CSV table of C-alpha atoms in Angstrom, one decimal:
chain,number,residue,atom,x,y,z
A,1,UNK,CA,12.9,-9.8,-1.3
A,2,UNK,CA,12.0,-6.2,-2.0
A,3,UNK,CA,12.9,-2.9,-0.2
A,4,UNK,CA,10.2,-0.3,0.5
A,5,UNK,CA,11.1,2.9,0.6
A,6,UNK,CA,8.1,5.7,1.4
A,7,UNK,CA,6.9,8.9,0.7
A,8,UNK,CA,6.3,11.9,3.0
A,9,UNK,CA,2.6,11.5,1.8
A,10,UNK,CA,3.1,8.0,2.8
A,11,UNK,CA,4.3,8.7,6.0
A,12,UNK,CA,2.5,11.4,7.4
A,13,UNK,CA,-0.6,9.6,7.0
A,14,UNK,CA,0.8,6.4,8.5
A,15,UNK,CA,1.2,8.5,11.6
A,16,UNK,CA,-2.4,9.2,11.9
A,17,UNK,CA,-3.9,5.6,11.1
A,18,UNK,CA,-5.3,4.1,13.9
A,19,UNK,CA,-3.1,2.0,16.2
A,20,UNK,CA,-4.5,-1.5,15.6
A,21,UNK,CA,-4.7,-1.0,11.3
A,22,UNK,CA,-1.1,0.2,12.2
A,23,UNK,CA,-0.1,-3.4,13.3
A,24,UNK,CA,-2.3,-5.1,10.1
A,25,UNK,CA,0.2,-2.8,8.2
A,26,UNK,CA,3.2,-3.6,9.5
A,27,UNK,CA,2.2,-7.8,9.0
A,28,UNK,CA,0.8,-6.8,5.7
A,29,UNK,CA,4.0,-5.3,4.8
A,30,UNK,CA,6.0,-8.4,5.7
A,31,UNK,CA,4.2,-10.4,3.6
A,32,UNK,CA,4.7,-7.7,1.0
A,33,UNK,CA,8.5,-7.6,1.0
A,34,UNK,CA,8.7,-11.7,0.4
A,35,UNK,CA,5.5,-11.6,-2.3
A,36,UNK,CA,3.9,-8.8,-3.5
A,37,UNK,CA,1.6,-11.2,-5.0
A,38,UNK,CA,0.8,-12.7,-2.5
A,39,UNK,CA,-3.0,-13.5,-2.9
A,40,UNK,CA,-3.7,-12.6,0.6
A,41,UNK,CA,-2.6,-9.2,-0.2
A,42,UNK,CA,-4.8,-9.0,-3.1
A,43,UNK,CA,-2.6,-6.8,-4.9
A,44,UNK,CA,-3.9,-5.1,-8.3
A,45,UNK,CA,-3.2,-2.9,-10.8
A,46,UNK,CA,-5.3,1.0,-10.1
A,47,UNK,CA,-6.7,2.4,-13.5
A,48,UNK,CA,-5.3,3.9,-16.0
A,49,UNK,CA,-3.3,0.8,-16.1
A,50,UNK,CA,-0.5,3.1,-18.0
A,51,UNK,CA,0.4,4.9,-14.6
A,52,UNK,CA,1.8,1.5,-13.3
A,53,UNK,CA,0.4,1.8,-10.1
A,54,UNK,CA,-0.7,-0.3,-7.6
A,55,UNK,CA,-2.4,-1.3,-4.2
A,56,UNK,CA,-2.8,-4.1,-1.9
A,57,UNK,CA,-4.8,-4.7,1.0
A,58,UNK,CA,-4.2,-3.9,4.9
A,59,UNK,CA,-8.3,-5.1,5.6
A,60,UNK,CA,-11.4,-5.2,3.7
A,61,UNK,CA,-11.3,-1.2,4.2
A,62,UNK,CA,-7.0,0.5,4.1
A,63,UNK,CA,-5.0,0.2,1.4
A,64,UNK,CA,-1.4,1.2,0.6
A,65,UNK,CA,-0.9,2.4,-2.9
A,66,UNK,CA,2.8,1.8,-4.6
A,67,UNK,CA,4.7,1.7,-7.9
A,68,UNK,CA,7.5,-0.4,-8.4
A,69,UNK,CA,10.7,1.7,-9.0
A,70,UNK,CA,12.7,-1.0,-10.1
A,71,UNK,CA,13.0,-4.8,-10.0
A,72,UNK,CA,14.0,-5.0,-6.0
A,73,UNK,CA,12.5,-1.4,-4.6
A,74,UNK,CA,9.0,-0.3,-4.3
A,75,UNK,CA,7.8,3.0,-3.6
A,76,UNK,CA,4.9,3.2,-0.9
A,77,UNK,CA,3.3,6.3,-2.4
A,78,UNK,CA,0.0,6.9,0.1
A,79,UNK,CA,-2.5,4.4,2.2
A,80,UNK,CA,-5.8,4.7,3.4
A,81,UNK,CA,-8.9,3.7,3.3
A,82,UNK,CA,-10.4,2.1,0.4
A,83,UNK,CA,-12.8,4.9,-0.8
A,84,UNK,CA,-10.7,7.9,0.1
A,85,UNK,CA,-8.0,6.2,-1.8
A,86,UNK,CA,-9.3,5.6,-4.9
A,87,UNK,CA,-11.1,8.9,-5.0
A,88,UNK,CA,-7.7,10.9,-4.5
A,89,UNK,CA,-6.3,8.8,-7.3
């Protein structure tokens, strides 16, 4: 099982997703804390590869980004949708 801890990044922009991606999230993220690769997350590595961060899927469109921080705790770093976040990246 792994703990998720979150950014203010993170959070602030949680706040302002809408309410239904809110509740894909919060399922996503269940699934998350028993697998983080779990295939229906379709988690992946985000270039470079050398920053050692990662994202996994809310829907075909919002993402949360993470790193691992060590081998229990993860870091939710930002999420969004797909385009915004890989162009912010």
């Amino acid at each position: 099982m792994v703990l998720i801890e979150t950014t203010e990044e993170f959070d602030r922009r949680y706040r302002k997703l809408p309410l239904p991606i809110k509740k894909k999230a919060e399922r996503r993220q269940k699934v998350f804390t028993d697998n983080p690769f779990h295939p229906s997350l379709e988690t992946e590595k985000l270039n470079p590869k050398s920053r050692e961060v990662w994202s996994f899927r809310i829907d075909r469109q919002y993402r949360i980004v993470f790193r691992f921080v060590d081998g229990t705790t993860v870091l939710f770093m930002t999420v969004g949708p797909h385009s915004w976040i890989y162009r912010g990246l």
